[in-house]
Structures are given as C-alpha cells and as structure tokens.
XYZ file of C-alpha atoms in Angstrom:
156
model
C -115.199 -64.990 223.637
C -117.744 -66.779 225.811
C -118.820 -65.089 229.021
C -117.584 -66.583 232.279
C -119.981 -68.997 233.945
C -122.057 -67.537 236.750
C -120.872 -68.634 240.175
C -122.833 -69.290 243.345
C -121.745 -70.270 246.831
C -123.680 -71.700 249.735
C -123.760 -73.464 253.069
C -125.267 -76.921 253.550
C -126.251 -77.383 257.180
C -126.360 -80.934 258.497
C -127.293 -82.567 261.755
C -127.126 -86.056 263.177
C -130.482 -87.708 263.856
C -131.303 -91.174 265.163
C -131.890 -92.253 261.562
C -128.621 -90.775 260.233
C -127.566 -87.467 258.739
C -130.131 -84.838 257.808
C -129.528 -81.773 255.640
C -131.307 -78.426 255.476
C -132.548 -77.544 251.991
C -134.565 -74.629 250.679
C -137.421 -74.836 248.171
C -136.874 -72.249 245.446
C -139.465 -69.497 245.535
C -141.371 -67.925 242.690
C -143.952 -69.151 240.227
C -141.687 -71.483 238.228
C -141.114 -73.803 241.188
C -144.426 -73.394 243.037
C -145.778 -76.808 242.019
C -142.461 -78.649 241.712
C -140.827 -80.856 244.306
C -138.113 -82.945 242.623
C -135.297 -80.662 241.485
C -136.783 -77.605 243.212
C -134.831 -77.870 246.491
C -131.376 -76.392 246.847
C -128.486 -75.660 249.151
C -129.128 -72.092 250.421
C -126.825 -70.195 248.082
C -126.513 -67.198 245.821
C -124.486 -65.662 243.061
C -121.268 -63.772 243.602
C -118.834 -61.789 241.519
C -115.473 -63.347 240.546
C -113.595 -60.985 242.868
C -115.608 -61.970 245.973
C -114.232 -65.019 247.793
C -116.719 -67.907 247.576
C -116.581 -68.468 251.354
C -117.549 -64.848 252.043
C -120.353 -65.114 249.475
C -121.652 -68.350 251.005
C -121.964 -66.704 254.431
C -123.510 -63.517 252.999
C -126.006 -65.460 250.924
C -127.004 -67.637 253.891
C -127.988 -64.467 255.743
C -129.788 -63.030 252.688
C -131.626 -66.233 251.795
C -132.634 -67.317 255.320
C -132.609 -64.066 257.284
C -130.386 -65.707 259.914
C -126.727 -65.435 260.804
C -124.636 -68.230 259.310
C -123.649 -70.727 261.996
C -120.168 -71.021 263.362
C -118.444 -74.357 263.320
C -116.038 -76.389 261.266
C -116.646 -75.807 257.565
C -116.253 -78.918 255.447
C -115.369 -78.051 251.858
C -117.678 -79.878 249.452
C -116.048 -78.515 246.301
C -117.838 -77.376 243.176
C -120.478 -78.704 240.812
C -121.640 -77.412 237.457
C -125.411 -77.303 237.106
C -127.170 -77.948 233.792
C -127.644 -74.177 233.360
C -123.834 -73.832 233.422
C -123.693 -72.166 236.835
C -120.808 -73.301 239.034
C -121.832 -73.827 242.660
C -119.323 -74.049 245.540
C -120.543 -75.344 248.902
C -119.414 -75.994 252.446
C -121.149 -78.160 255.031
C -121.461 -77.071 258.648
C -122.918 -79.163 261.450
C -125.612 -77.037 263.079
C -129.260 -77.156 264.032
C -131.771 -74.576 262.925
C -135.541 -74.344 263.320
C -137.091 -73.764 259.870
C -139.802 -71.683 261.575
C -137.121 -69.065 262.376
C -136.317 -68.453 258.703
C -137.242 -65.058 257.244
C -136.396 -65.406 253.560
C -135.134 -62.642 251.359
C -137.193 -61.693 248.310
C -136.751 -60.971 244.636
C -138.875 -59.048 242.151
C -139.856 -60.260 238.700
C -142.445 -59.511 236.063
C -145.350 -61.892 236.586
C -147.299 -63.043 234.679
C -144.829 -62.872 231.788
C -145.205 -59.842 229.498
C -147.867 -58.403 231.852
C -145.800 -55.407 232.886
C -146.682 -56.199 236.509
C -143.832 -56.615 238.961
C -144.369 -59.020 241.840
C -142.212 -59.904 244.804
C -141.494 -63.536 245.706
C -139.457 -65.183 248.470
C -136.009 -66.462 247.421
C -136.868 -69.677 249.269
C -140.546 -70.253 250.010
C -139.798 -72.891 252.654
C -136.906 -74.749 254.218
C -136.906 -78.232 255.698
C -134.667 -80.949 257.076
C -134.324 -84.068 254.923
C -132.809 -87.482 255.477
C -130.121 -87.999 252.828
C -132.166 -90.479 250.737
C -135.120 -88.081 250.521
C -132.791 -85.120 249.909
C -131.345 -86.923 246.863
C -134.886 -87.200 245.443
C -135.647 -83.473 245.638
C -132.340 -81.576 245.378
C -131.190 -79.912 242.141
C -129.609 -82.855 240.290
C -126.023 -81.571 240.153
C -126.079 -80.671 243.852
C -126.595 -84.332 244.828
C -122.803 -84.588 244.562
C -122.606 -82.400 247.687
C -124.658 -84.995 249.585
C -122.314 -87.750 248.421
C -119.240 -85.759 249.474
C -120.783 -85.021 252.881
C -121.501 -88.742 253.338
C -117.886 -89.621 252.448
C -116.582 -87.055 254.938
C -118.887 -88.254 257.727
C -118.174 -91.976 257.271
C-alpha cells in the first residue's frame, strides 16, 4: 500500500497594477534554494493533515509563513496541482495588497551542513516579492504555474 501523497494549501495574493496583474510569491528559504531563482519561488503554503480542511490550512500557513494575518476578501478557488515531488497543492487567490517589508517569516530547523550534527534555523521564505505574471511564470515552481493560468482565466 503506497502512502497518501502529502498535501499543502496556500493563498496566492494578487493585485491590479498599471501593467496588469501581479502576484505575491515567496522565495523558499534554506541552503538548497539560496542561489536558485527559477523554480525557487512559491505560493505561500504549507502541509496539512488529511483531516484538516485545505482552506483552514491555507489561512493558517499564510500566517505561519508570512507572520501576517491572511487577508479578507473573495477567495477564488484555483484547484489543485501535483508537483514533481508528488505533493498535491491546493490554492486560492485573493485580491489584496501587502508590503513585503512587513513580512516576518516563520522558520524551520535542519541539520546543516549535511551529516555535520549541527542544527541550524532558516526562514521558511527568505523573501517575498510582487511579480508581473510573465516574470512569475519564469520563477515559480513549475507545477504551480497552472495557478497563474487559472487566475488569468478568472480575471479575464
């Protein structure tokens, strides 16, 4: 029996700029992504247990990842995607503005360097930024680009 796929849920903030839609993405923290750009940006999200509703998890994880209350507003369901690691990600888009300077990211602890026995703490997201949709498609985790497409379809 294969184990159930891990599940994550998140909120994709978007705003309307003179040049079109912009989305807020987070750059994954930790040493594996420190020097990466393409594929290292993500919808602020996090894992949840099967018995926790994805919507509740998305709001909880927004607070944990960004250190800010999730915004109110109409939630646009963006569905699910399966990432190459097998994780299933569910996302909602909410129109809201947020200053990246206000973000106080949560942290995680891991052994680093590998096999050193030393535990180090890293931010979940080491930075967040607003991206025009074309640029966002260049840097977002590949499978999550579908969320950008679905947001575009909804906003047309």
